[in-house]
XYZ file of C-alpha atoms in Angstrom:
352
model
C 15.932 49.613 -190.179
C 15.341 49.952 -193.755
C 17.331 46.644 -194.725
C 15.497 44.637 -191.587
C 12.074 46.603 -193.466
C 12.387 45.382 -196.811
C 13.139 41.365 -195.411
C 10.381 41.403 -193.216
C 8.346 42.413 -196.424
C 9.648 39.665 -198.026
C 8.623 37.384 -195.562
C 5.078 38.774 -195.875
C 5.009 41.175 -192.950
C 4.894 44.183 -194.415
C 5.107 48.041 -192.765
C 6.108 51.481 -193.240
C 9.602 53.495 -192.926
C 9.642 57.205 -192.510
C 13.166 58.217 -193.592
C 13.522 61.851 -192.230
C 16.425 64.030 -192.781
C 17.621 67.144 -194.645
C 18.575 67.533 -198.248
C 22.173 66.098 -198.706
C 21.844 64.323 -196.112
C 22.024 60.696 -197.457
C 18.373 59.837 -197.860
C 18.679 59.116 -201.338
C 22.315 57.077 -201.569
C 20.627 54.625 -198.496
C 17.586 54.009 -200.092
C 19.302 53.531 -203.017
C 22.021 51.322 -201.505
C 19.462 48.667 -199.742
C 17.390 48.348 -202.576
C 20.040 47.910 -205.005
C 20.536 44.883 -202.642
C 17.256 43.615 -203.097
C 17.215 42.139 -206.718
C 14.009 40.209 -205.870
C 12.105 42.587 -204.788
C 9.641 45.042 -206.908
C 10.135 49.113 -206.551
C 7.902 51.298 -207.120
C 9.295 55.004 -206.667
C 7.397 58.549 -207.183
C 9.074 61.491 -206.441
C 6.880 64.993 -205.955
C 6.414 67.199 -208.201
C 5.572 70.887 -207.227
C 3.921 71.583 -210.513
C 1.301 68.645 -209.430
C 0.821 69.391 -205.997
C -2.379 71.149 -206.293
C -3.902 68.241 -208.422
C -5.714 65.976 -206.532
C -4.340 62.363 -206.361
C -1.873 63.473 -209.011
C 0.712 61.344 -207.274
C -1.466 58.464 -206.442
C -1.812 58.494 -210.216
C 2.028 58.165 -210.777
C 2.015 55.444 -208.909
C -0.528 53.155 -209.426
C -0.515 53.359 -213.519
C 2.289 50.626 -213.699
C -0.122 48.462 -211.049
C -2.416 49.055 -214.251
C -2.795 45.459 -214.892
C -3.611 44.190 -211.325
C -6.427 47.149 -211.056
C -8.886 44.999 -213.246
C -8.224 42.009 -210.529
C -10.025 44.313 -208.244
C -13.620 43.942 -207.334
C -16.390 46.203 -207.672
C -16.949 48.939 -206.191
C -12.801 49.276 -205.388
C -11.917 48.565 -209.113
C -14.114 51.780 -210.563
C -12.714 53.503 -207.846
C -9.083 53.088 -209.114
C -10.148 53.685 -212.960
C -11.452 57.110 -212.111
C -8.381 57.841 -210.943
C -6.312 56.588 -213.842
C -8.744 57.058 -216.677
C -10.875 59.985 -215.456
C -14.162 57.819 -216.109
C -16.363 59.035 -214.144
C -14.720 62.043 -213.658
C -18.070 64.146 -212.070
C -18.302 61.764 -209.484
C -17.187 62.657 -206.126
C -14.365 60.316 -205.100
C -14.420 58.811 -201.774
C -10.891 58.816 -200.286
C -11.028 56.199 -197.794
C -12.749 53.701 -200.959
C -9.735 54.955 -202.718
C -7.329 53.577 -199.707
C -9.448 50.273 -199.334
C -9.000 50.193 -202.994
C -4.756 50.825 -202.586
C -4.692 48.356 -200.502
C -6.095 45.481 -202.574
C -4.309 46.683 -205.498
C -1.002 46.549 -203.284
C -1.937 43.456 -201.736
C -2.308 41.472 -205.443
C 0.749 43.125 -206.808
C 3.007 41.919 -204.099
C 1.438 38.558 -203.731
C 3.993 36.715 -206.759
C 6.969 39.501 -206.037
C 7.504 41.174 -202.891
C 6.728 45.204 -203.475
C 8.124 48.280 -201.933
C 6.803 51.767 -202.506
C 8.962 54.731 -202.385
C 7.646 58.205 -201.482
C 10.189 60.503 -202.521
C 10.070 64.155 -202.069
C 6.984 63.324 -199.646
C 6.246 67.548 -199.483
C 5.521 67.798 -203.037
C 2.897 65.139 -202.748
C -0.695 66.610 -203.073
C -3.074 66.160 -200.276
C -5.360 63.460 -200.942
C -2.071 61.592 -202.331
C -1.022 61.702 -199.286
C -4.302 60.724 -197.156
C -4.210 58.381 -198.986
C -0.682 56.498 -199.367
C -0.440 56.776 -195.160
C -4.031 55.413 -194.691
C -2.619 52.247 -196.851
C 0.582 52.059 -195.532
C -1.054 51.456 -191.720
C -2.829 48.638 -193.365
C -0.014 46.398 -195.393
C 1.189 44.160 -192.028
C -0.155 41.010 -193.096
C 1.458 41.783 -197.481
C 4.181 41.240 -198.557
C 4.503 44.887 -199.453
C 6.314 47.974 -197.784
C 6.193 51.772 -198.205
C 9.177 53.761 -197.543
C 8.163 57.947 -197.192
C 11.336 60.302 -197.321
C 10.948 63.535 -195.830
C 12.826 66.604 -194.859
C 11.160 66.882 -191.450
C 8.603 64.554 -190.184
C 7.107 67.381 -188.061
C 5.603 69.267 -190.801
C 3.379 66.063 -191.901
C 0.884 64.912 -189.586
C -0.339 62.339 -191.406
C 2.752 60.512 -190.505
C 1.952 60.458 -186.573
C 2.509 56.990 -185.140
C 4.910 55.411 -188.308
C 8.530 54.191 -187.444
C 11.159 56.551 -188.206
C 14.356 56.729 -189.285
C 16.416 60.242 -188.713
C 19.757 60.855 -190.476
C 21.399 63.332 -188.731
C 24.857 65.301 -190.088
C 28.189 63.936 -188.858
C 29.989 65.282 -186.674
C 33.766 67.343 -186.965
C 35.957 64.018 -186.238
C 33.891 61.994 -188.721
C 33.243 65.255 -191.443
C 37.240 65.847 -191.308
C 37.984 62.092 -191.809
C 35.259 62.235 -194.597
C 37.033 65.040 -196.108
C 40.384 63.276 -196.455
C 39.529 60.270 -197.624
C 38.024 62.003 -200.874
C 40.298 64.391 -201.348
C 43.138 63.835 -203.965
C 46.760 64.913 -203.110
C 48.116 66.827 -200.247
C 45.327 68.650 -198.330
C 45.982 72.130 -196.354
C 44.954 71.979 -192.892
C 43.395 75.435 -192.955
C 41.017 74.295 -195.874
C 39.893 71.050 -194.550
C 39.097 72.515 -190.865
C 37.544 75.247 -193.202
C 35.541 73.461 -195.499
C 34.362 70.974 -192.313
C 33.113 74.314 -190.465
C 31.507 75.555 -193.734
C 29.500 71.835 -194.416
C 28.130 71.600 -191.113
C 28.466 67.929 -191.349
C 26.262 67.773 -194.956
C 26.851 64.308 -196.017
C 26.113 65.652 -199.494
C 28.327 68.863 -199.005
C 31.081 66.832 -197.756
C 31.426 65.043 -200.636
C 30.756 67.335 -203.286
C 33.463 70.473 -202.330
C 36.525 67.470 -202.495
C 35.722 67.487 -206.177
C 34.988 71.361 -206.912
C 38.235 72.263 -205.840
C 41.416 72.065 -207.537
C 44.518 69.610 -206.297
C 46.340 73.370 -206.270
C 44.079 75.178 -204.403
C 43.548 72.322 -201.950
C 47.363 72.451 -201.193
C 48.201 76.463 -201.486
C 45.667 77.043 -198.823
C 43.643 80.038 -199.705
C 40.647 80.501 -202.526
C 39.902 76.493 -202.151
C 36.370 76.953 -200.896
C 35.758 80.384 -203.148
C 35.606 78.150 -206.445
C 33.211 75.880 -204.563
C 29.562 75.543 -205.602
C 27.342 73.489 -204.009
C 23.910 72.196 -205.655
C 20.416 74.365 -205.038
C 19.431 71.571 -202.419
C 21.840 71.529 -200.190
C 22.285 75.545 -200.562
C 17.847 75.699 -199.564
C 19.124 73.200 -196.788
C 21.631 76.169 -195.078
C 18.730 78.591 -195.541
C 16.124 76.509 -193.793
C 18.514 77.383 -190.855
C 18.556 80.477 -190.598
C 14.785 80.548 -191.056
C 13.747 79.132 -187.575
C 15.559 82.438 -186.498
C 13.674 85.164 -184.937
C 12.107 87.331 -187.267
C 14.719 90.185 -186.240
C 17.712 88.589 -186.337
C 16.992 87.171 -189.739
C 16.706 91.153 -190.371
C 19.984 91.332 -189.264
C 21.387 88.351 -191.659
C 20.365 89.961 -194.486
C 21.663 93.269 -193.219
C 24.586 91.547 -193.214
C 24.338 89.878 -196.243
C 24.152 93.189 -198.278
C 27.129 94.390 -196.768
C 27.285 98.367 -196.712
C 30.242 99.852 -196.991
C 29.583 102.123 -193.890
C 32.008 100.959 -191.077
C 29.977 102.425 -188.551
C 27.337 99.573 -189.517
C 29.728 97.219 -189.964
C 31.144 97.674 -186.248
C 27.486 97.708 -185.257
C 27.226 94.209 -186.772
C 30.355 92.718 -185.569
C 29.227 93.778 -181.909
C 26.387 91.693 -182.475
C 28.375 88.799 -184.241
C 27.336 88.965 -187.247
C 29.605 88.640 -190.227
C 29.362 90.488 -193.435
C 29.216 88.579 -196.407
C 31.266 91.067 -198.400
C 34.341 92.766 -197.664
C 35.086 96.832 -196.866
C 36.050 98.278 -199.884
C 39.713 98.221 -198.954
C 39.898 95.061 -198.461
C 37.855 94.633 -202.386
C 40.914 96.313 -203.719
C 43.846 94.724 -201.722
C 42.216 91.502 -202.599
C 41.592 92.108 -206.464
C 45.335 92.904 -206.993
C 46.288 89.944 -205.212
C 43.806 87.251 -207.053
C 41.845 89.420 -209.589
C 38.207 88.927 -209.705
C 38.198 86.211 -207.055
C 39.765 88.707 -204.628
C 38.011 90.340 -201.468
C 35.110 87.303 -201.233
C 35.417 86.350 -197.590
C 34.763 82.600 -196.206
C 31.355 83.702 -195.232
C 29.509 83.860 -198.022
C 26.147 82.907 -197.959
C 24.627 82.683 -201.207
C 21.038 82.264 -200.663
C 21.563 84.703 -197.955
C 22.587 87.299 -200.112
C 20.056 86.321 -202.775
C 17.146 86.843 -200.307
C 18.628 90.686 -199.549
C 16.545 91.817 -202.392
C 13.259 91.269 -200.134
C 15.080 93.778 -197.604
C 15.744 95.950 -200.113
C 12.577 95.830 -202.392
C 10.668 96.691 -199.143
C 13.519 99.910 -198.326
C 12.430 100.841 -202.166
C 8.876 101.025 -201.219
C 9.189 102.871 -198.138
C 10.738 105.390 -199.465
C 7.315 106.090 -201.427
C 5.907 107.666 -197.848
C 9.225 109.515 -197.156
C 7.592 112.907 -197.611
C 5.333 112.519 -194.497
C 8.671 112.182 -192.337
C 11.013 114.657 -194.218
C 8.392 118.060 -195.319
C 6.934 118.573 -192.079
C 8.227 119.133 -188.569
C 10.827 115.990 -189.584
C 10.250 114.541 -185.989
C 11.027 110.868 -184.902
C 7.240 110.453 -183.850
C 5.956 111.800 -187.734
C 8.821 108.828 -189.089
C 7.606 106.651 -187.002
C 4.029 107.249 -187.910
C 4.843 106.949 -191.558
C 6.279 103.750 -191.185
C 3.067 102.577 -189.426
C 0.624 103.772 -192.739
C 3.145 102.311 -194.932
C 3.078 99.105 -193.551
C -0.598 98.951 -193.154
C -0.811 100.567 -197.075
C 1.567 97.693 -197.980
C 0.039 94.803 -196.086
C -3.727 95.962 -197.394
């Protein structure tokens, strides 16, 4: 879709792309790959920024200064309307948004007339607001340029203003194609146990999948064990895992970060395992047996989450402040009902 995209802009029918899909994914290596392709063609790319997203038209900004030169084409009244944007004249005047898009549209529609243009909205949730009224209200409006706007997202149902453009959804592989991934990476002789391992642990990541071949050591690949502990995979992909676990009910993400922090009580622990949910760090015997084994690598199970365990300080920052109303609950008649009360005026204390 995006190759067929791009020539149909060339041949001066231009249109939109809505690339959806989550980080690691691929988004980036197949926009990458079809423009690369496209030596003829103009790109224009702006990625989001969250430090900008509360400035109005802070990305429109980004992208229209190197259409700088094509602005003063524009006719009057869409030409001021651009320079307030990029030179702040005019700054106390109200800008009108859909001027603004009119505007975009011209100023897309001269750029692209010599060289065929494509926009890239990267990072499409850092955009601001208006940035993004904007951009979408132009992009419905480019069929007759030779001009197309590409918008990559992580999931196209958080963005309204993307309702009715074509999309494109790149979804994980699956096991078969994830394992045959793996192997063709991987350098040397490959355990079996690790590679079924590390295919379970990637949940078909695309990016995941082809970062851990190279984190990994040729003898750890082949012993078998430890291969995945050495393993780090980028913040993206890592906020990718924990956007899972996040469409969980409230309580059993409760019980993942239970979980997470791992008490040594095996009472909880059994609790836990009834309810399938793994610990992210070992009983303390099995700490020990593993440190004399492998040293300070020991006693880390396959498990671990770390963004998971990261976000256990919210459970235990709230436990901490609790424990400020424990005296209701354990200096008078120490009843279930009195706990239960305090935990009611705490919350309500907290969340005032």
């Amino acid at each position: 879709m995006l190759t067929r995209l791009v020539a149909a802009a060339r041949a001066g029918r231009g249109g939109a792309l809505v690339m959806a899909g989550e980080a690691g994914a691929g988004t980036t290596a197949l926009l990458e790959s079809a423009l690369s392709a496209s030596a003829d063609v103009r790109v224009l790319r702006v990625a989001g920024a969250l430090s900008e997203r509360t400035l109005p038209f802070a990305a429109l900004h980004r992208l229209c200064t190197p259409l700088r030169a094509e602005v003063d084409r524009l006719a009057e009244p869409l030409r001021s309307a651009l320079l307030t944007l990029l030179t702040c004249r005019g700054a106390d005047v109200a800008v009108d948004e859909q001027r603004v898009g009119v505007a975009l549209v011209e100023l897309l529609a001269h750029s692209s007339s010599r060289t065929p243009l494509v926009c890239v909205a990267d990072d499409w949730r850092w955009w601001d607001a208006p940035s993004r009224r904007v951009l979408t209200f132009a992009a419905r409006r480019i069929d007759a340029l030779r001009c197309a706007v590409v918008f990559a997202v992580r999931d196209v149902q958080e963005h309204l203003e993307l309702d009715g453009l074509p999309r494109l959804r790149l979804t994980t592989l699956g096991e078969r194609d994830a394992a045959a991934l793996l192997e063709a990476r991987w350098r040397g002789p490959v355990d079996p146990g690790v590679r079924d391992r590390v295919v379970a642990e990637a949940r078909g990541n695309l990016h995941a999948l082809v970062t851990l071949p190279h984190a990994a050591t040729p003898a750890a690949l082949a012993d078998g064990w430890g291969a995945v502990e050495g393993v780090r995979v980028d913040a993206q992909v890592v906020e990718a895992w924990a956007r899972r676990s996040a469409v969980l009910p409230r309580p059993a993400q409760g019980f993942l970060l239970l979980a997470a922090e791992g008490y040594s009580s095996r009472a909880i622990r059994a609790h836990l395992r009834r309810r399938g949910i793994r610990a992210t760090i070992p009983e303390r015997r099995d700490q020990r047996d593993g440190r004399a084994r492998r040293g300070q690598a020991g006693g880390r199970p396959p498990a671990f989450d770390p963004m998971i365990y990261k976000r256990r300080n919210v459970v235990e920052r709230c436990f901490n402040r609790l424990k400020q109303f424990r005296a209701i609950a354990t200096r008078y008649d120490k009843t279930a009902l009195s706990y239960q009360a305090m935990i009611d005026l705490a919350t309500l204390t907290l969340w005032l």
